PDB file of C-alpha atoms in Angstrom:
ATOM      1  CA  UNK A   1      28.733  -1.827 -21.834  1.00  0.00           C
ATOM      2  CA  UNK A   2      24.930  -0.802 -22.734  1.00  0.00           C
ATOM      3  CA  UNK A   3      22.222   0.490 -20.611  1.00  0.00           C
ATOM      4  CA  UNK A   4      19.458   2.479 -19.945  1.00  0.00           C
ATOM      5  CA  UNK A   5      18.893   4.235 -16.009  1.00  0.00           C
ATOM      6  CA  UNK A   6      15.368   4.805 -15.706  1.00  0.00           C
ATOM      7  CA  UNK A   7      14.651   7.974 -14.393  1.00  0.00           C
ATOM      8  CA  UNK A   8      13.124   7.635 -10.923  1.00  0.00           C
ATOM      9  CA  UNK A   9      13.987   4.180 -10.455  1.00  0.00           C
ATOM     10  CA  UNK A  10      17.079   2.317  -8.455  1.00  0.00           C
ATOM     11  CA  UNK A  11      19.332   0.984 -10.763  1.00  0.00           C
ATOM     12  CA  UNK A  12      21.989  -1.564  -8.748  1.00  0.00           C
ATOM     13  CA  UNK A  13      25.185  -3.383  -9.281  1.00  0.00           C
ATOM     14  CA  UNK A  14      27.720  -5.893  -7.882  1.00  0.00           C
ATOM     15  CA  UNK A  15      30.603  -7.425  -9.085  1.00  0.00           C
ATOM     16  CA  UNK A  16      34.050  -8.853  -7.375  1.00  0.00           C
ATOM     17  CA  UNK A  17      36.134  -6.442  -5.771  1.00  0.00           C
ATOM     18  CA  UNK A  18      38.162  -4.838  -9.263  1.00  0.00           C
ATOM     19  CA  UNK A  19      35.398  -5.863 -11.541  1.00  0.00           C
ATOM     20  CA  UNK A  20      34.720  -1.913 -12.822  1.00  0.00           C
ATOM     21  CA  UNK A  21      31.996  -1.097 -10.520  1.00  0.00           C
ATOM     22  CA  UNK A  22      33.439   1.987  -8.686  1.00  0.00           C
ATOM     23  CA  UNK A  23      34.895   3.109 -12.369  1.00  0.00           C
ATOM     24  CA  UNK A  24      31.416   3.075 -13.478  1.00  0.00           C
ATOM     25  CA  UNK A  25      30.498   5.283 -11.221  1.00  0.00           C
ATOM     26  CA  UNK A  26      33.324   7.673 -11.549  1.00  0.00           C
ATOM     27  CA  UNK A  27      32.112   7.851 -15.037  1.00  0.00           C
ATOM     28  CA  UNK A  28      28.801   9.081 -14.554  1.00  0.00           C
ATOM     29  CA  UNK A  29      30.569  11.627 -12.040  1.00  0.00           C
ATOM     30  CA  UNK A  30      32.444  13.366 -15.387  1.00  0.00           C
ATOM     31  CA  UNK A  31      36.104  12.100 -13.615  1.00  0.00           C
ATOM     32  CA  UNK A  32      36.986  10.501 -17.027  1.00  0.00           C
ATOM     33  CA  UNK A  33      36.095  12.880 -19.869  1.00  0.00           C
ATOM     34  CA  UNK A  34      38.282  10.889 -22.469  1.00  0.00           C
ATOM     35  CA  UNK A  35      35.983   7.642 -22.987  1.00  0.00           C
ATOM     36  CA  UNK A  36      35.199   6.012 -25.806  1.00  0.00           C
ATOM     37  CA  UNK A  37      30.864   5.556 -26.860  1.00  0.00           C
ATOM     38  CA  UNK A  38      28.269   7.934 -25.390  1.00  0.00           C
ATOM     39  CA  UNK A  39      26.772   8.107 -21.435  1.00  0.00           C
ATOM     40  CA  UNK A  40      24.228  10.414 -21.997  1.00  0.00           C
ATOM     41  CA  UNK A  41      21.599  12.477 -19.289  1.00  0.00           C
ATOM     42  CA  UNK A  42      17.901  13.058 -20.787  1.00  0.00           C
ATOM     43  CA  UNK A  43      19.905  12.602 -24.359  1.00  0.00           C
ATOM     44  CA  UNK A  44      22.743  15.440 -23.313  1.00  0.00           C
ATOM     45  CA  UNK A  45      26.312  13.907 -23.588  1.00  0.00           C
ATOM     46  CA  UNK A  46      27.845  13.801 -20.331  1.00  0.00           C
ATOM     47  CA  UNK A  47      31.069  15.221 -22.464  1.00  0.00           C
ATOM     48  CA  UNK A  48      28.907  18.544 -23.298  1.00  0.00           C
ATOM     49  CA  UNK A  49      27.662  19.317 -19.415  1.00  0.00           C
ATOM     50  CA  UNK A  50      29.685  21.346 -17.545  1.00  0.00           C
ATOM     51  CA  UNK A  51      31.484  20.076 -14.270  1.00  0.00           C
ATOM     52  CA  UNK A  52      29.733  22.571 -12.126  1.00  0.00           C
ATOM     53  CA  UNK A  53      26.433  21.893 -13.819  1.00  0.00           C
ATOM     54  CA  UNK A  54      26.981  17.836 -13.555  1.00  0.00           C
ATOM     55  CA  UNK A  55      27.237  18.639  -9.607  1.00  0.00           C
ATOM     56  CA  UNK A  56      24.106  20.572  -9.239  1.00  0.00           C
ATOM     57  CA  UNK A  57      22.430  17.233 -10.829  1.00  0.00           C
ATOM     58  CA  UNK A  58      24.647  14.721  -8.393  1.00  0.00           C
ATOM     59  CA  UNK A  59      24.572  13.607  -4.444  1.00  0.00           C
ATOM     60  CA  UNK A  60      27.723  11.326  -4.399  1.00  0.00           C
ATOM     61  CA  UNK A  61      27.589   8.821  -1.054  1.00  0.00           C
ATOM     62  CA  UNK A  62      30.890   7.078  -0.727  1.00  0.00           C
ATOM     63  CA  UNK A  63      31.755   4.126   1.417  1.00  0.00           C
ATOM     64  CA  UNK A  64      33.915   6.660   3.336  1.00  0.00           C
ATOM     65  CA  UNK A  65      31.997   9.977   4.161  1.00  0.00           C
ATOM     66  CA  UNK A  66      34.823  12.981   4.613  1.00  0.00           C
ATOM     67  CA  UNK A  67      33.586  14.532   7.920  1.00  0.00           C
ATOM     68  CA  UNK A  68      34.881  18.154   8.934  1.00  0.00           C
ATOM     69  CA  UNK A  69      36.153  18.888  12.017  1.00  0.00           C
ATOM     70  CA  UNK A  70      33.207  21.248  12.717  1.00  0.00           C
ATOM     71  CA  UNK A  71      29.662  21.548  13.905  1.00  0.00           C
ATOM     72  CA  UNK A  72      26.438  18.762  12.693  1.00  0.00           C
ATOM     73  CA  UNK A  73      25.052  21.081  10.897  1.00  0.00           C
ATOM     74  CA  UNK A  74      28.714  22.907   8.613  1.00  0.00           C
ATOM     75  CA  UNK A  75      29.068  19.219   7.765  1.00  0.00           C
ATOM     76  CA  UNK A  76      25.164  18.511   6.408  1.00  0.00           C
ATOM     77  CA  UNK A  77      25.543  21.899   5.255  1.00  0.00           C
ATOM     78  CA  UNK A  78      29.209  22.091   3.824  1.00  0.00           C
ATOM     79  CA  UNK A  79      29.405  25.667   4.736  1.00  0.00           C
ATOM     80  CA  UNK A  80      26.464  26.859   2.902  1.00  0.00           C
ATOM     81  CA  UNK A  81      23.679  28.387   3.756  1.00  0.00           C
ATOM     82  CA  UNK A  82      20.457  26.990   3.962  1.00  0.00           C
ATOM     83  CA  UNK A  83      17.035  27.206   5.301  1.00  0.00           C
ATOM     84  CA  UNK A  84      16.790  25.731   8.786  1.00  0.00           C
ATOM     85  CA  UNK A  85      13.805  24.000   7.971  1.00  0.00           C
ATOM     86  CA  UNK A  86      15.354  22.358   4.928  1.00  0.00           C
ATOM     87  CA  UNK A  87      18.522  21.314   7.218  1.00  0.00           C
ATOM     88  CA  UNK A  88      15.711  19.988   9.536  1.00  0.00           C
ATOM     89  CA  UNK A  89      13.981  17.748   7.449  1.00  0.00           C
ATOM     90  CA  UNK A  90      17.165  16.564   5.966  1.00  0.00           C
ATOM     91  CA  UNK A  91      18.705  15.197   9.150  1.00  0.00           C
ATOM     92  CA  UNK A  92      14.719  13.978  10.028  1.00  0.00           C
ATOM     93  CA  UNK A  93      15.391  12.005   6.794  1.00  0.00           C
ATOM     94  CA  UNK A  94      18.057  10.596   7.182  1.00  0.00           C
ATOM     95  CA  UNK A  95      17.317   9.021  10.703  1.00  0.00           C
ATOM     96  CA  UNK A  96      19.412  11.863  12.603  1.00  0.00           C
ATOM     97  CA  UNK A  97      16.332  13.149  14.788  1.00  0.00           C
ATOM     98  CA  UNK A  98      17.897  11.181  17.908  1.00  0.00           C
ATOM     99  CA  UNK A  99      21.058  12.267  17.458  1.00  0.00           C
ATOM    100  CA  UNK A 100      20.325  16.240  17.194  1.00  0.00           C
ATOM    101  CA  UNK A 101      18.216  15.793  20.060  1.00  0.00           C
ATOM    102  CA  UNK A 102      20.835  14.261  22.096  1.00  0.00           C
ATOM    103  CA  UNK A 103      23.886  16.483  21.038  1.00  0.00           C
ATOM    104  CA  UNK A 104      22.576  19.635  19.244  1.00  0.00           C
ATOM    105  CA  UNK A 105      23.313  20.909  15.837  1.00  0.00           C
ATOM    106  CA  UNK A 106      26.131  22.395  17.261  1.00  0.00           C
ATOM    107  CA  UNK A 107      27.900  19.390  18.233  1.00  0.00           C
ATOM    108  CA  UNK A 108      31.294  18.823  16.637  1.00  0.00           C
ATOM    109  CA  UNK A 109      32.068  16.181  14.879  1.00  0.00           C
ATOM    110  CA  UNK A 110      35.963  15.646  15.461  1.00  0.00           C
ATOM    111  CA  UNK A 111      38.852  14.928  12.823  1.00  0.00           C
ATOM    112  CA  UNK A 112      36.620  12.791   9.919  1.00  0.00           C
ATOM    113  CA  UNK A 113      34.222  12.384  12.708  1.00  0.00           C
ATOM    114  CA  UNK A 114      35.606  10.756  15.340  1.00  0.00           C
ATOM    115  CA  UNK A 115      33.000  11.777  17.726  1.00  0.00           C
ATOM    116  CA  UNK A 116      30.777   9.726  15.550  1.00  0.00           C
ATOM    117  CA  UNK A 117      29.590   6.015  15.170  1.00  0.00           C
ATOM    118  CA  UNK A 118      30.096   4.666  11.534  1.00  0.00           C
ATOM    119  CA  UNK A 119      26.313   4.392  11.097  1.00  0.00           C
ATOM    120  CA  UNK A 120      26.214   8.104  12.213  1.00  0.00           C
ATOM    121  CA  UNK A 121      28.971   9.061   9.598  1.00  0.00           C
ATOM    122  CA  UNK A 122      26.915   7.441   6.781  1.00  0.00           C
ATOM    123  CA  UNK A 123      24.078   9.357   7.828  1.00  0.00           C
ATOM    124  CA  UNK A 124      25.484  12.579   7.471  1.00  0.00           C
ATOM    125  CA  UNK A 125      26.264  11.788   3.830  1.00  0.00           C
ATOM    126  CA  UNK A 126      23.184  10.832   3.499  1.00  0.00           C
ATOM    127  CA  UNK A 127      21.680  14.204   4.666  1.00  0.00           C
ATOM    128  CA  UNK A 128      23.895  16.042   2.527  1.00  0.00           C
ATOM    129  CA  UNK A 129      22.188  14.336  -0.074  1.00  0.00           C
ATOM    130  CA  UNK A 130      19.083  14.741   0.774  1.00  0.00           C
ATOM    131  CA  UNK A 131      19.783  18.493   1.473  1.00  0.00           C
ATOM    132  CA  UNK A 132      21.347  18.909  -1.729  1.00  0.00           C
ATOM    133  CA  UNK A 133      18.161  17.344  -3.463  1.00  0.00           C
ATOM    134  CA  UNK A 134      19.633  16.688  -6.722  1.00  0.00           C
ATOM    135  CA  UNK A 135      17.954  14.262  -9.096  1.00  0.00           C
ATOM    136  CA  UNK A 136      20.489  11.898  -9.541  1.00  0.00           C
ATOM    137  CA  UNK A 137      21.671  10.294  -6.032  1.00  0.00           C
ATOM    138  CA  UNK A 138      25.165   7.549  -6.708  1.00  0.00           C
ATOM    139  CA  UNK A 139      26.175   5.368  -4.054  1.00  0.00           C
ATOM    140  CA  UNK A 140      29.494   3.736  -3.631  1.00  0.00           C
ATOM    141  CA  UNK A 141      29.214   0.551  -1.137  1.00  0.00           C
ATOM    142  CA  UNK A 142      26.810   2.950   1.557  1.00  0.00           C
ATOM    143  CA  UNK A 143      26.522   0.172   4.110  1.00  0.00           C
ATOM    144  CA  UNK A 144      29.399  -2.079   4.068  1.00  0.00           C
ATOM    145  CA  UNK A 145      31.124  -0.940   7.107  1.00  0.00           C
ATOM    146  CA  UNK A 146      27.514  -1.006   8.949  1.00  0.00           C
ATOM    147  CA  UNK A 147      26.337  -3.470  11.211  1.00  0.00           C
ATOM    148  CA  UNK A 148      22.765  -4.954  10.226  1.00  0.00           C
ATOM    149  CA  UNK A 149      20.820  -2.638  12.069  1.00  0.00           C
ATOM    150  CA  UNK A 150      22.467   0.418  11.122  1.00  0.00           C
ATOM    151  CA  UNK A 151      22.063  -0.630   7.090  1.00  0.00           C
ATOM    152  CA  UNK A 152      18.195  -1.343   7.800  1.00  0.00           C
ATOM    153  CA  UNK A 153      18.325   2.679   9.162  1.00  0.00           C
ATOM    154  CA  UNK A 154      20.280   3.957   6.144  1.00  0.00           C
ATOM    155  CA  UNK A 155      18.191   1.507   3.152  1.00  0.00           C
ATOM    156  CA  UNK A 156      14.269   2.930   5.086  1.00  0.00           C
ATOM    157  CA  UNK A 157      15.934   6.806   4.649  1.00  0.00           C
ATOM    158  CA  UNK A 158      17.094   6.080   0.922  1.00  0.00           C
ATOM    159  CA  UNK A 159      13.863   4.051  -0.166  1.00  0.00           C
ATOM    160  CA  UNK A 160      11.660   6.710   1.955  1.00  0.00           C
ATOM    161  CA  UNK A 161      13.782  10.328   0.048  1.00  0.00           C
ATOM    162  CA  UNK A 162      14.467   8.175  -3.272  1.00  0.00           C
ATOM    163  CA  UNK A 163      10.375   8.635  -4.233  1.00  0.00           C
ATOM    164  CA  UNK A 164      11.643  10.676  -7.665  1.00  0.00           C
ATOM    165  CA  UNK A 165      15.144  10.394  -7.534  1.00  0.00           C
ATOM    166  CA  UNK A 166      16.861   8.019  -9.908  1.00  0.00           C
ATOM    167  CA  UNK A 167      19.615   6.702  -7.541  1.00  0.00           C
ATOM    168  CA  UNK A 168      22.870   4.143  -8.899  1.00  0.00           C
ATOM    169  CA  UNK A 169      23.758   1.591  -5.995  1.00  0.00           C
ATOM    170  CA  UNK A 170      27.042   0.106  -5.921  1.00  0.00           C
ATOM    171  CA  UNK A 171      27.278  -2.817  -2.925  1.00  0.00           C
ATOM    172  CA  UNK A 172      28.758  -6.167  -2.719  1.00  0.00           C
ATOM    173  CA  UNK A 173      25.275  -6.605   0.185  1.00  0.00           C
ATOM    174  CA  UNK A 174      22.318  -9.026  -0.855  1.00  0.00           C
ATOM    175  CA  UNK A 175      20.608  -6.540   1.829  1.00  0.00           C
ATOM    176  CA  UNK A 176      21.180  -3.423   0.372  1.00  0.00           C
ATOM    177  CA  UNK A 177      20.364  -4.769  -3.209  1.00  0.00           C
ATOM    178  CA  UNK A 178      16.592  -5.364  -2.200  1.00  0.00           C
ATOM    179  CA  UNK A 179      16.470  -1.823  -2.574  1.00  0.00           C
ATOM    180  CA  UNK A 180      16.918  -1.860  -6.188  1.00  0.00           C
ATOM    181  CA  UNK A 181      14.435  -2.072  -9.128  1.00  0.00           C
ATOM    182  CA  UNK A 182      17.213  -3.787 -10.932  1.00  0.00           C
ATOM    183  CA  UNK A 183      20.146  -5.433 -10.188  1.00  0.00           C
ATOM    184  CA  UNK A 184      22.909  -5.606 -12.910  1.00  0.00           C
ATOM    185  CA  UNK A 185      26.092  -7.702 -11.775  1.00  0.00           C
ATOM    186  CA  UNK A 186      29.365  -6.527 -13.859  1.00  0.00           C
ATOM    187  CA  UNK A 187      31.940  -9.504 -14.585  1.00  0.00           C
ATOM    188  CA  UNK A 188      34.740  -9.938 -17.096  1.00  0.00           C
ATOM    189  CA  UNK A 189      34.453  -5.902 -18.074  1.00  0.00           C
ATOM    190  CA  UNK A 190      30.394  -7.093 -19.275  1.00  0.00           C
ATOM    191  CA  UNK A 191      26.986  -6.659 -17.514  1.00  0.00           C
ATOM    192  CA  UNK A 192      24.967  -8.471 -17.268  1.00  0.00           C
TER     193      UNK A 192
END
């Protein structure tokens, strides 16, 4: 497999379930350090960057965001400390305004947040993105547990925060794909 990510733009791809698309990603998180070729960052082997330095350049969005059982703002803020206006304007961009008005920072989220919808859930992740403001945002299926109008709220955030982030989209969605400045579909261990 051969390509070239843009920087700044939204690089997407589908495949059937099993077709390497979440692997892909777990490469360009540094999980598997013993491949074969070159993934490169601005021409730096991914194999030469440190762990903790490949984090500082990731936001990771799963299809399942792991919610503490603590407070709105511990789990945007995963126990670090930030400026409350930065918090702010992460949960603004993320669509959480109504949410924090109606329950408070302090609310708590429950065991992997059962006090929260699904939409609400993918939100959060989405804030701790956008709080963490790296450059490089991945996305592992963001929407597929969403109903229509909850995916319309998370792809407006993303396309509105992504302005000079190069973000990787992984979704089986025709929806969430519109997003994307290119759309590679990976069958048969290929892209294409």
């Amino acid at each position: 497999v051969s390509f070239t990510i843009p920087a700044g733009k939204t690089f997407a791809v589908q495949g059937a379930t099993g077709s390497g698309k979440s692997t892909l990603l777990q490469l360009l998180m540094g999980h598997h350090r013993g491949y074969e070729g070159s993934i490169s960052i601005d021409g730096t082997e991914l194999r030469d960057i440190s762990p903790a330095s490949l984090y500082e350049l990731l936001s990771v969005i799963q299809q399942e965001v792991f919610i503490f059982n603590s407070s709105i703002e511990k789990n945007v803020t995963m126990f670090g400390d930030f400026a409350p206006e930065r918090v702010e304007a992460a949960l603004e961009g993320a669509g959480l305004s109504a949410l924090i008005s109606e329950r408070g920072l302090d609310f708590v989220c429950g065991e992997n947040g059962q006090n929260l919808s699904g939409g609400e859930r993918q939100r959060l992740g989405l804030a701790r993105a956008f709080l963490h403001d790296a450059p490089f945002i991945l996305l592992d299926e963001p929407t597929s547990n969403l109903d229509s109008l909850n995916e319309a709220v998370i792809l407006r955030a993303l396309q509105k925060e992504r302005k000079d982030k190069t973000v990787v989209l992984v979704s089986h969605r025709q929806s969430t794909m519109r997003m994307a400045d290119r759309v590679y579909c990976v069958e048969h261990g290929r892209m294409r």
